[in-house]
CSV table of C-alpha atoms in Angstrom, one decimal:
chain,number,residue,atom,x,y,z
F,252,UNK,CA,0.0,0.0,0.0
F,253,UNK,CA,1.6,3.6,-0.9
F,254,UNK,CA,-0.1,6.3,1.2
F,255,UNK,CA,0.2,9.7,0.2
F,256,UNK,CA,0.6,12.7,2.7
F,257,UNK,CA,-0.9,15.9,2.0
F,258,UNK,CA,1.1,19.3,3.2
F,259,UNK,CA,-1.0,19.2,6.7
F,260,UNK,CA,-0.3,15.9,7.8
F,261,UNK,CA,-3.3,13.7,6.8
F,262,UNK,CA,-3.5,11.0,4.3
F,263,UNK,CA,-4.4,12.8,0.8
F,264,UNK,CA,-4.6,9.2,-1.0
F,265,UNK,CA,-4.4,5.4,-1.3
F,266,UNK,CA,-3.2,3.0,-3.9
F,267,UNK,CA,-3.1,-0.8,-3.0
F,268,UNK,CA,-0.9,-3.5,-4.8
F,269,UNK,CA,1.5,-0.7,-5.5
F,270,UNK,CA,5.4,-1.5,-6.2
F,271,UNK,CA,7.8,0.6,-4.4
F,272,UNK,CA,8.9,3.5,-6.3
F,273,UNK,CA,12.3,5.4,-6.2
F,274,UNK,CA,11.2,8.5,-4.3
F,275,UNK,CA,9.3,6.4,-1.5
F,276,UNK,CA,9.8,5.9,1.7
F,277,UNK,CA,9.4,2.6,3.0
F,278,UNK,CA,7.8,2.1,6.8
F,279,UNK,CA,8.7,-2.0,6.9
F,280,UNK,CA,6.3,-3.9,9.0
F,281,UNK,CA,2.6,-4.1,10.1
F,282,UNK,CA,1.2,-0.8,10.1
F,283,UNK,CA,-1.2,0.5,12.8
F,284,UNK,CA,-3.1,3.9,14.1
F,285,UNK,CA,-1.3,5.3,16.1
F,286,UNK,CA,-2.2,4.4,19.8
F,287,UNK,CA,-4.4,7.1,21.9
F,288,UNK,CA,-3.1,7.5,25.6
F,289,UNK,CA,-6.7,8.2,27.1
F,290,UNK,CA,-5.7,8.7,30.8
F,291,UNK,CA,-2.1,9.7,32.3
F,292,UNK,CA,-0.6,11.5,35.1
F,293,UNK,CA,2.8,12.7,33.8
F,294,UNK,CA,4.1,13.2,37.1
F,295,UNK,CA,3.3,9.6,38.5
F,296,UNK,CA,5.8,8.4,36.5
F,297,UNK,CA,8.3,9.8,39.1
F,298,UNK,CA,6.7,6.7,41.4
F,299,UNK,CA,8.0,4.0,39.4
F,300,UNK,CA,10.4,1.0,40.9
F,301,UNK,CA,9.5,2.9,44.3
F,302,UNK,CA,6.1,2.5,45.3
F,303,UNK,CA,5.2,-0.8,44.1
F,304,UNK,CA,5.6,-2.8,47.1
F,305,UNK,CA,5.5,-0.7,50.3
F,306,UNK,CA,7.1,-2.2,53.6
F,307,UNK,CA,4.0,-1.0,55.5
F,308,UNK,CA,1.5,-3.2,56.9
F,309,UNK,CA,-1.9,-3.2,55.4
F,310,UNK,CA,0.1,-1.9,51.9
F,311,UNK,CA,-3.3,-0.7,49.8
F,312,UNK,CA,-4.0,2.3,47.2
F,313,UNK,CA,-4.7,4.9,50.0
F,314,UNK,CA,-1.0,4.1,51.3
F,315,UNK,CA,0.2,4.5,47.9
F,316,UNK,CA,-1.6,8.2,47.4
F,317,UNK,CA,0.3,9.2,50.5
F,318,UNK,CA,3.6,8.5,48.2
F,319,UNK,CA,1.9,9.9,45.0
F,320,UNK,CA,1.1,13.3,47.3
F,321,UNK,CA,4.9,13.3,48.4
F,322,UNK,CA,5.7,13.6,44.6
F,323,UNK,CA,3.6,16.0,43.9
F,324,UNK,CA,4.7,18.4,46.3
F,325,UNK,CA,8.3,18.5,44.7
F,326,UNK,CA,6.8,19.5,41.5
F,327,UNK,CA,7.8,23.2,40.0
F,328,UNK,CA,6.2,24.3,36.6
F,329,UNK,CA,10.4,24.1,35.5
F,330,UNK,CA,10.8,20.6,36.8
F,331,UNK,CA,7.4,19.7,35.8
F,332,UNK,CA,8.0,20.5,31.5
F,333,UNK,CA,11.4,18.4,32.1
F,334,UNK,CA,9.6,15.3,33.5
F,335,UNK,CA,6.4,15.6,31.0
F,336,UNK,CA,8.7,16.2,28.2
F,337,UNK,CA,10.7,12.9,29.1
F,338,UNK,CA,7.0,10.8,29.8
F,339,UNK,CA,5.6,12.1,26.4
F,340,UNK,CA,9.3,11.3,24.5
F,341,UNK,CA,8.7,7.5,26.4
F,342,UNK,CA,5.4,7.3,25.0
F,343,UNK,CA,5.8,8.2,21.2
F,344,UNK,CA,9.2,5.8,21.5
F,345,UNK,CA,6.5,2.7,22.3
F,346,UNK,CA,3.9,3.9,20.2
F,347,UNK,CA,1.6,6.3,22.1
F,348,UNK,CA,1.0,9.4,19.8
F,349,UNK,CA,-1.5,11.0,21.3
F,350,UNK,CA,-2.0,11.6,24.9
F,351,UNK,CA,-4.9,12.4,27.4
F,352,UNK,CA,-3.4,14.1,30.3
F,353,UNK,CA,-6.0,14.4,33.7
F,354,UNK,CA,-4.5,17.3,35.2
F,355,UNK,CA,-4.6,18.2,38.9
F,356,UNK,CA,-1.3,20.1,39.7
F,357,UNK,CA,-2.4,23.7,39.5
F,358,UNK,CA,-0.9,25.7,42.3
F,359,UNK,CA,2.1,25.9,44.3
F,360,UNK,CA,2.6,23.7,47.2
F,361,UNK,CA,0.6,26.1,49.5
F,362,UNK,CA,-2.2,26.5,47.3
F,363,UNK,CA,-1.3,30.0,46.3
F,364,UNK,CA,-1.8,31.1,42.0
F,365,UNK,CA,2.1,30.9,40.4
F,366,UNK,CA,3.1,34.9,40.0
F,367,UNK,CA,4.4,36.0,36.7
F,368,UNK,CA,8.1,35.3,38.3
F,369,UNK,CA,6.8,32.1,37.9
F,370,UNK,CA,5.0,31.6,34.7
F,371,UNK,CA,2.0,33.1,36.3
F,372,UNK,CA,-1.1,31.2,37.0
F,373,UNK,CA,-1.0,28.8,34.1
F,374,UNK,CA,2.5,27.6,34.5
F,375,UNK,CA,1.7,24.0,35.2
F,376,UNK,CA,-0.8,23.9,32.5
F,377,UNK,CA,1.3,25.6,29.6
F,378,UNK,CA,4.4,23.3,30.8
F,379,UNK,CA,2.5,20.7,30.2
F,380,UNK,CA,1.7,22.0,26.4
F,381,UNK,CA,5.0,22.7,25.8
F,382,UNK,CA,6.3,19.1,27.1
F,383,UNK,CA,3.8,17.8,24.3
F,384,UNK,CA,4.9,20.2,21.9
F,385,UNK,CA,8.8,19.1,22.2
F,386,UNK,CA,8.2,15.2,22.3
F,387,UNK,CA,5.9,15.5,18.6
F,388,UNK,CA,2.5,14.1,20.6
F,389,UNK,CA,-1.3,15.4,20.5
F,390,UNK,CA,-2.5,16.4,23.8
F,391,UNK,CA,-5.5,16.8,24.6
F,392,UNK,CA,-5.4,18.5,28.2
F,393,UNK,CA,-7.9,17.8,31.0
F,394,UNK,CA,-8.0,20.8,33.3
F,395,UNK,CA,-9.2,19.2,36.6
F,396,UNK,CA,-11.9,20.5,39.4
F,397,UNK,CA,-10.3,19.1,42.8
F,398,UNK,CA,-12.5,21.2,45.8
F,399,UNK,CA,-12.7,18.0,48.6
F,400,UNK,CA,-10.8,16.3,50.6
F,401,UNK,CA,-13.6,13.8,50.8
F,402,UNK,CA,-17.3,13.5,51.4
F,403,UNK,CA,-18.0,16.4,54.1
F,404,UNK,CA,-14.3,16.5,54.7
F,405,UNK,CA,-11.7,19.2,54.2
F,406,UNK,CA,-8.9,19.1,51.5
F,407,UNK,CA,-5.8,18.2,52.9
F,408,UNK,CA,-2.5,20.2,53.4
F,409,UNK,CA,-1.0,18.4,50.6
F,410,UNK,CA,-4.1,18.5,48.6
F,411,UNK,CA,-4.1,22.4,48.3
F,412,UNK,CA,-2.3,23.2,45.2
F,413,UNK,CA,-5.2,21.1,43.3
F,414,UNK,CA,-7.7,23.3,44.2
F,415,UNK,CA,-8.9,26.6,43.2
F,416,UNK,CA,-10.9,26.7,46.2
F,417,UNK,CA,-14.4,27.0,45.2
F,418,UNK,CA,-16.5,26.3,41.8
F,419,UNK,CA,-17.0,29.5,40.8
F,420,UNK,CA,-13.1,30.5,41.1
F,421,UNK,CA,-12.2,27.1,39.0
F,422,UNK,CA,-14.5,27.9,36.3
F,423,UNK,CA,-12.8,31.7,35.9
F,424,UNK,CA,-9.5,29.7,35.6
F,425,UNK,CA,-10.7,27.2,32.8
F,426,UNK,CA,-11.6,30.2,30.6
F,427,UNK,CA,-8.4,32.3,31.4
F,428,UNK,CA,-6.8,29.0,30.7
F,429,UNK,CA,-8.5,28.3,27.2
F,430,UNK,CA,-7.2,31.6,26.0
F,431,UNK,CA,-3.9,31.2,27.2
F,432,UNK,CA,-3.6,27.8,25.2
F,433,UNK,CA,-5.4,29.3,22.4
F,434,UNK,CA,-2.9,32.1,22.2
F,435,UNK,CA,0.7,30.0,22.2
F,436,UNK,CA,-0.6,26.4,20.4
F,437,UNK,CA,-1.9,25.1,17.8
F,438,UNK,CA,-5.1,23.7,17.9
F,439,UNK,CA,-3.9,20.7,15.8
F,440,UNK,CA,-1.3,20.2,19.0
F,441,UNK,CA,-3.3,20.8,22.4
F,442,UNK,CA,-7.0,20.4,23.1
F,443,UNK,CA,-8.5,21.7,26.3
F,444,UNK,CA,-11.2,19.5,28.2
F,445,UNK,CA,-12.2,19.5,31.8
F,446,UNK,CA,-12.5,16.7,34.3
F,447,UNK,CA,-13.8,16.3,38.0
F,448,UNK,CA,-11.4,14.2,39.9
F,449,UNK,CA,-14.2,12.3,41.5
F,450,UNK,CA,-17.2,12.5,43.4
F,451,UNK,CA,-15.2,12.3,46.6
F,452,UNK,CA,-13.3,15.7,45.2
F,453,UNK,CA,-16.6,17.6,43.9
F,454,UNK,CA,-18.9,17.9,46.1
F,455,UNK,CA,-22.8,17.2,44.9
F,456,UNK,CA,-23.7,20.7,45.7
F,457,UNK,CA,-21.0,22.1,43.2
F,458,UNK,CA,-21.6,19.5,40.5
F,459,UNK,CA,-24.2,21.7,38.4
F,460,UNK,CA,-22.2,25.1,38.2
F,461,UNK,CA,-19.0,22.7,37.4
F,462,UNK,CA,-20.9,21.2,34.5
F,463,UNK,CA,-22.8,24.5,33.4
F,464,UNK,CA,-19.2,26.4,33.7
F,465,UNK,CA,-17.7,23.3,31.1
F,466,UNK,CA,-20.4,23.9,28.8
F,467,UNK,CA,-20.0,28.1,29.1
F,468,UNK,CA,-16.2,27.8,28.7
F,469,UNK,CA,-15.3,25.0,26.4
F,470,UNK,CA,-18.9,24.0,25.0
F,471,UNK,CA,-21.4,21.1,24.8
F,472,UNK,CA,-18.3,18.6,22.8
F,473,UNK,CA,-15.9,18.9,25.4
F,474,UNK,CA,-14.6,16.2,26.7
F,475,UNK,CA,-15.1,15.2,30.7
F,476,UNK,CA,-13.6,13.1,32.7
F,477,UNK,CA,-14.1,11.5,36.0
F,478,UNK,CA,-12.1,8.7,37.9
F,479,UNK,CA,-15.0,6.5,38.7
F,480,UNK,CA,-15.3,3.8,41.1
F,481,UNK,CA,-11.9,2.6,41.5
F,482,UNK,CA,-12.0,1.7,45.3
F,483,UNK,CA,-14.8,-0.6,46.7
F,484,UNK,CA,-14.5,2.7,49.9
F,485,UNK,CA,-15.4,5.4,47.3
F,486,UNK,CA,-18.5,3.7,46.3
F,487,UNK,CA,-19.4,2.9,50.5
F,488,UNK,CA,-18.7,7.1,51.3
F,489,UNK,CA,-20.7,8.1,47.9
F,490,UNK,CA,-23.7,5.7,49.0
F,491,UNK,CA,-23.7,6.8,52.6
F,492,UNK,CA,-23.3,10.7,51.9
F,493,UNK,CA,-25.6,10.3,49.0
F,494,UNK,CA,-28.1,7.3,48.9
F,495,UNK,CA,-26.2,6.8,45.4
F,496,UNK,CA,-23.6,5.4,43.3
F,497,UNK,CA,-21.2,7.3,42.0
F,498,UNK,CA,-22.5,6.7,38.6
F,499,UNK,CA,-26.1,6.9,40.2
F,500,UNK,CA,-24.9,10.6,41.2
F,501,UNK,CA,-24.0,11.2,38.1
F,502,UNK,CA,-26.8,10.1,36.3
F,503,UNK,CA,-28.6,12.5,39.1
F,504,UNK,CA,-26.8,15.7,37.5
F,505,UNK,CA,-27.0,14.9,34.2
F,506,UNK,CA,-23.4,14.7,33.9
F,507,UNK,CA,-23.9,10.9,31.9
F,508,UNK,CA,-23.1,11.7,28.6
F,509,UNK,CA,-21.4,10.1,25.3
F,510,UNK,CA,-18.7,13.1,26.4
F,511,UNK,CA,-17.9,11.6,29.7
F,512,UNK,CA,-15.6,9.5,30.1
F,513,UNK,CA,-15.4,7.5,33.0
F,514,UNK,CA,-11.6,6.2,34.2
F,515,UNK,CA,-10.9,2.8,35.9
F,516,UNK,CA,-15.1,2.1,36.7
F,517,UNK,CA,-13.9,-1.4,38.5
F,518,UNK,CA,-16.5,-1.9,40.8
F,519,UNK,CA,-20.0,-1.1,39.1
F,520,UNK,CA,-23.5,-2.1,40.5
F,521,UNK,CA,-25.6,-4.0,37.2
F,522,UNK,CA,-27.2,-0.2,37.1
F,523,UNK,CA,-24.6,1.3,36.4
F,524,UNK,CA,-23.4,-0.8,33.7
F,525,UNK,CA,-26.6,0.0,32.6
F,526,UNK,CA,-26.4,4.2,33.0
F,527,UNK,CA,-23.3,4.3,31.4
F,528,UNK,CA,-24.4,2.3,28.5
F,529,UNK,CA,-27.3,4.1,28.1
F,530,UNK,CA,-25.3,7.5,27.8
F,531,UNK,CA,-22.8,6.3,25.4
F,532,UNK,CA,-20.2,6.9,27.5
F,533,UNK,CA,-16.5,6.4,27.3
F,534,UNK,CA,-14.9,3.9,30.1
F,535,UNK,CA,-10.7,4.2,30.2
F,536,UNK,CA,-9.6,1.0,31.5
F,537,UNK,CA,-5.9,1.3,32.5
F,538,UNK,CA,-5.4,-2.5,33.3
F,539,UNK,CA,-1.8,-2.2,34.7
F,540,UNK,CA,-2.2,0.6,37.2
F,541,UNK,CA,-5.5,-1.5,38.3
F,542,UNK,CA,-3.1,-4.4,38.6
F,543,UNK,CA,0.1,-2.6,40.6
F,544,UNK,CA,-2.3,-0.6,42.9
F,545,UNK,CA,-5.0,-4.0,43.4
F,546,UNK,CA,-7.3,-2.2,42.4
F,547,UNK,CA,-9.6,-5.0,41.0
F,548,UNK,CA,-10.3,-6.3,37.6
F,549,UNK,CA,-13.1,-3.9,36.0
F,550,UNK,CA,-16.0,-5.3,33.5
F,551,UNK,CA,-14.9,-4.3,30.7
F,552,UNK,CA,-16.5,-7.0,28.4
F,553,UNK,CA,-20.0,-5.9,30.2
F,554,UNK,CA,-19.6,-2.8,29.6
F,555,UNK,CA,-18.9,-3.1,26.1
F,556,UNK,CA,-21.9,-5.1,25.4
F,557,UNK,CA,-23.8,-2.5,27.5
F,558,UNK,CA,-22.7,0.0,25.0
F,559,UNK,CA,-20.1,1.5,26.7
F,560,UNK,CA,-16.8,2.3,24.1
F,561,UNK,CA,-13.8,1.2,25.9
F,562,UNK,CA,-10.4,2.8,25.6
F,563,UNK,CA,-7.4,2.4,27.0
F,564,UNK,CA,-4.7,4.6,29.5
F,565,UNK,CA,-1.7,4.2,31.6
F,566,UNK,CA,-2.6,6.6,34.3
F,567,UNK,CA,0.1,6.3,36.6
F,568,UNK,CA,3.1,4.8,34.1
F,569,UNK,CA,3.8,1.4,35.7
F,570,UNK,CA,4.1,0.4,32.4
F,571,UNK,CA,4.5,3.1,29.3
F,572,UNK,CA,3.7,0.2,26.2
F,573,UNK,CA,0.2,0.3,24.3
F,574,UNK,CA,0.7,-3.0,23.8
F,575,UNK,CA,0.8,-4.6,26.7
F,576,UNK,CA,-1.7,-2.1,27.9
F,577,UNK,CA,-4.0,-3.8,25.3
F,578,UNK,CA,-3.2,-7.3,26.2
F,579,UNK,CA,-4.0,-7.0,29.5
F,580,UNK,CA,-7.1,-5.7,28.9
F,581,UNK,CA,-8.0,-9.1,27.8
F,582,UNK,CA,-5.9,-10.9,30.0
F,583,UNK,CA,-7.7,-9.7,32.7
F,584,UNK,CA,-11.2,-10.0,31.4
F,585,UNK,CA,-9.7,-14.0,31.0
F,586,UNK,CA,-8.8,-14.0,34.9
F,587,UNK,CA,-12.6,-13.1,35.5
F,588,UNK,CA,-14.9,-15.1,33.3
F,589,UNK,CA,-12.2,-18.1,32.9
F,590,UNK,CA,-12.5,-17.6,29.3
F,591,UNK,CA,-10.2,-16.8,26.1
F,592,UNK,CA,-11.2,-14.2,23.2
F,593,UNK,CA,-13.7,-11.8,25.0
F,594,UNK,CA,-12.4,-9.2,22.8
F,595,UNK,CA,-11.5,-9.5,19.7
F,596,UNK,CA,-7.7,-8.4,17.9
F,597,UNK,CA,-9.9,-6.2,16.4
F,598,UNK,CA,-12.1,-5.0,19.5
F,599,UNK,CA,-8.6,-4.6,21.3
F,600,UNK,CA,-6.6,-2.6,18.5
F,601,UNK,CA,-9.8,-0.2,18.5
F,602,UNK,CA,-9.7,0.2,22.2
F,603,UNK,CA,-6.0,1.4,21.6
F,604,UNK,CA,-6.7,3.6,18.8
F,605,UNK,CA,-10.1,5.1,18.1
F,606,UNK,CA,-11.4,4.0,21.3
F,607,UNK,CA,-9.4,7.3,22.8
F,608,UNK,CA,-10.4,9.5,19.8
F,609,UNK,CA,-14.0,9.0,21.8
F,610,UNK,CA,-12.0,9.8,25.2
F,611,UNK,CA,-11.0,13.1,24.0
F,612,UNK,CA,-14.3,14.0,22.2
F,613,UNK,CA,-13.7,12.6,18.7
F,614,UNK,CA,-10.7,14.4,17.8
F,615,UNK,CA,-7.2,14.8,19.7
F,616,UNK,CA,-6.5,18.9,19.5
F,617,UNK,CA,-9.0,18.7,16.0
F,618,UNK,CA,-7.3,15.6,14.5
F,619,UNK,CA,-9.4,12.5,13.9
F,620,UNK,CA,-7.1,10.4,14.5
F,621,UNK,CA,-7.1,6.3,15.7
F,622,UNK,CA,-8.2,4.8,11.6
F,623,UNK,CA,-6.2,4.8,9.0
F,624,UNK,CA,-7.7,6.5,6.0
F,625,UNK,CA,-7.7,9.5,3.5
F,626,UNK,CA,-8.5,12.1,5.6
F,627,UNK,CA,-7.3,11.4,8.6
F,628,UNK,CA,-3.8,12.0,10.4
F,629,UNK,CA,-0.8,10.2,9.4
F,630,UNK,CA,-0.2,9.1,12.8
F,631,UNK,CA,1.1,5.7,12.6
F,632,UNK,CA,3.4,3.0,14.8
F,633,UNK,CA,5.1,0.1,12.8
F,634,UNK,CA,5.4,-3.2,14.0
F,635,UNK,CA,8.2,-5.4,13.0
F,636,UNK,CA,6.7,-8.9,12.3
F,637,UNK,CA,9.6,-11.0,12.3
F,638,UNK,CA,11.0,-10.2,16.1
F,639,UNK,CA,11.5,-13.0,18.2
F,640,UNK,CA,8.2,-11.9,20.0
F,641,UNK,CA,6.5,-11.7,16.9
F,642,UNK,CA,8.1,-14.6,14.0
F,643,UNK,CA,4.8,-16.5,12.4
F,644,UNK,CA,2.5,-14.3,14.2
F,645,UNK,CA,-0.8,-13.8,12.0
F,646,UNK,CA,-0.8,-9.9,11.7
F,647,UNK,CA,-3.8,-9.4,13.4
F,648,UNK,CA,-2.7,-11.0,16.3
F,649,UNK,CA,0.2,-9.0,16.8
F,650,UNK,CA,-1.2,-6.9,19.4
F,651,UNK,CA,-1.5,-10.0,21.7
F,652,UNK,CA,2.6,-10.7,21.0
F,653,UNK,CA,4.1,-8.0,20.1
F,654,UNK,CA,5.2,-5.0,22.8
F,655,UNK,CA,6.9,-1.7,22.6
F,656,UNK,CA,10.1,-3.4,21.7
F,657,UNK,CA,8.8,-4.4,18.3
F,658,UNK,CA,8.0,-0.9,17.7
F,659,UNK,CA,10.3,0.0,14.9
F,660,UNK,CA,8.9,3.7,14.0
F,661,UNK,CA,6.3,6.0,15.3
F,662,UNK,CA,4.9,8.4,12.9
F,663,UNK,CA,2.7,11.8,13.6
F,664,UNK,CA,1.0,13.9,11.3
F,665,UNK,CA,3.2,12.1,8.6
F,666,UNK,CA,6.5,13.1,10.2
F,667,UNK,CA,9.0,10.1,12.4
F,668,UNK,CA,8.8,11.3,16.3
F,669,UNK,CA,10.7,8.2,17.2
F,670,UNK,CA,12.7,4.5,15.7
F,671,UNK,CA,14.0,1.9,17.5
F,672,UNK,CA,13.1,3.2,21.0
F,673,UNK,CA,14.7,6.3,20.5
F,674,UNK,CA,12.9,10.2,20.2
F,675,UNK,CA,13.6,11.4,16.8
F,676,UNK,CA,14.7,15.2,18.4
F,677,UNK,CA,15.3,14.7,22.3
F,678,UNK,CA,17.1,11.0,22.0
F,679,UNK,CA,16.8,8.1,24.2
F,680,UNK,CA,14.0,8.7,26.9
F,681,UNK,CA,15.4,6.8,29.6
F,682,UNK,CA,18.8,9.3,29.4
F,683,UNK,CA,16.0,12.1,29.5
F,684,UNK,CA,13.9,10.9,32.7
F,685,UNK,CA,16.9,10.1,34.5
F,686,UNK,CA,18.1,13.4,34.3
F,687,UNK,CA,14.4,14.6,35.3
F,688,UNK,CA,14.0,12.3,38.3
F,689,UNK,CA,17.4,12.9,39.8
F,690,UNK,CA,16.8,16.6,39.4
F,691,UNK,CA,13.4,16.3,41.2
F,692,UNK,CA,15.1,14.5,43.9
């Protein structure tokens, strides 16, 4: 097959059965969309190799936020771009070219705006943009609503610099914030959406100006996102503070939508399969986190019959490799039922690909990417078929045999971000992130 790439990146034609010509440039191997990164916390990945197994009795995920606060706390908007920039340079080395980035990190440690010594009130925001921007991925950047520390309860000390404090203060940010971005990227680069961090962060009371101020600021197609029923305790608080679910509180303010996108969703009530398939929403599954923090195994398979479209995220960076984050999906859903095949090669390269085109509300920054086809973005990630992971493999099995090591190039917009494991402009990302972490430290 010769594709040919218009000036802006997209794929202007098609020709199959074609013979290799003298001027063409030949991508060797199986080619795929590239894969869409639906959930991440770029700073999380500061936590890996340390936090996996704590020496604490009763080791659980709310020991593990305790170490994922400490982190945070470090963070400068400087620091910040240098360890983003590295995380999005790891990513479009294993195949990720686009990225969805849940973003919580506004303030500085003591909850105060960033002055304009500092980059102004922004700065953690735009040096997130700009860490895209170097390391050639799409970013579509979830500013995120973070007001409670808990049902009824206070934020935290280290919880202060992810909140704006009230609503109404949160939504003035978003729109400062969508100019800002406006002004210094392209809108092919960096998308703005909005999330709540969960119903444990947002109280009910401020869930309708949250979602009118979304729909003021950034209109009725942008995306939302909530982490949703990740912890068996979340859904226990929600129910006693509420009567409700947390999808059932949801559903209550209207918030279920085929724009929301709802991240982990591991331990959902038969109704809320229901709800969310119903509404067309998006669930991000982000099977290894869910593994390293025990979270549980989420019904992904039910969901998807429901309705639900499933993509896929690695949230906290355990493991940086679409295609093990694919296989897992499956591998999981295998553990559960006791069965093989519950999704499809197929069903499992869409959940990688177009499956987080409908996580960041059918385009990444205005590019419809995740299919391969005139029109869309050249954003590709070859696959070399004859590895010793991947020798007699049918080709549409790959994605349950091949990993990131078989990823030979990674194309966006019809330019090479990365070959071979290496970044095309910043070099090898484990040179880059070591640099970053010891810096942090």
């Amino acid at each position: 097959m010769r594709l040919h790439v218009a000036a802006d990146g997209t794929v202007e034609r098609l020709e199959t059965g074609a013979d290799p010509g003298p001027n063409d440039r030949r991508l060797d191997g199986v080619v795929l969309p590239g894969a869409v990164n639906a959930h991440s916390h770029a700073f999380h990945r500061l936590l890996r190799g340390r936090t996996h197994q704590s020496s604490a009795a009763g080791d659980s995920f709310w020991t593990w936020r305790e170490l994922m606060y400490t982190q945070a706390s470090r963070l400068t908007p400087e620091l910040y771009e240098r360890v983003a920039t590295a995380v999005y340079a790891e990513m479009a080395a294993t195949g990720w070219t686009s990225v969805v980035e849940f973003h919580y990190v506004h303030h500085a440690p003591d909850g105060r705006p960033y002055g304009a010594e500092d980059g102004g009130p922004h700065a953690m925001e735009l040096a997130l943009a700009r860490a895209a921007r170097s390391a050639g991925v799409r970013l579509t950047l979830l500013d995120t609503v973070y007001l409670a520390g808990g049902f009824g309860l206070p934020l935290q000390p280290e919880q202060q610099r992810f909140s704006d404090g009230s609503a109404h203060a949160w939504v003035e940010r978003l729109a400062s914030l969508r100019d800002a971005v406006a002004e210094r990227f392209d809108a092919r680069q960096v998308r703005l959406g909005a999330a709540l961090h969960s119903v444990r962060a947002v109280p009910p009371e401020a869930l309708p100006e949250v979602a009118a101020g979304i729909d003021a600021v950034l209109g009725h197609d942008a995306p939302v996102h909530v982490h949703l029923s990740e912890q068996v305790a979340e859904n226990e608080a929600c129910l006693a503070a509420t009567g409700l679910t947390p999808t059932g509180l949801l559903a209550e303010h209207a918030l279920l939508s085929p724009r929301l996108s709802a991240v982990h969703a591991t331990h959902l009530t038969d109704a809320d399969i229901a709800l969310l398939g119903a509404a067309g929403a998006t669930v991000v599954m982000c099977p290894t986190t869910e593994a390293d923090l025990g979270d549980g195994i989420g019904p992904a398979r039910a969901l998807a019959d429901a309705g639900v479209t499933i993509a896929l995220g690695t949230d906290q960076h355990a493991v940086v490799d679409p295609l093990l984050e694919t296989r897992a999906l499956e591998h999981g859903e295998r553990l559960a039922s006791r069965r093989r095949g519950r999704f499809s090669p197929a069903d499992l390269t869409t959940a990688m690909t177009s499956g987080g085109r409908a996580a960041s509300g059918g385009t990444i920054a205005g590019a419809a990417v995740g299919s391969l086809a005139v029109g869309e973005p050249c954003d590709f990630v070859v696959i070399d078929s004859r590895s010793t992971r991947t020798a007699g493999a049918d080709p549409d099995q790959l994605v349950l045999c091949a990993t990131a090591s078989d990823v030979t190039e990674v194309l966006v917009g019809g330019r090479t971000v990365a070959a071979h494991g290496k970044h095309a402009q910043l070099g090898d990302p484990g040179a880059l992130l070591a640099r970053a972490v010891e810096d942090l430290r």
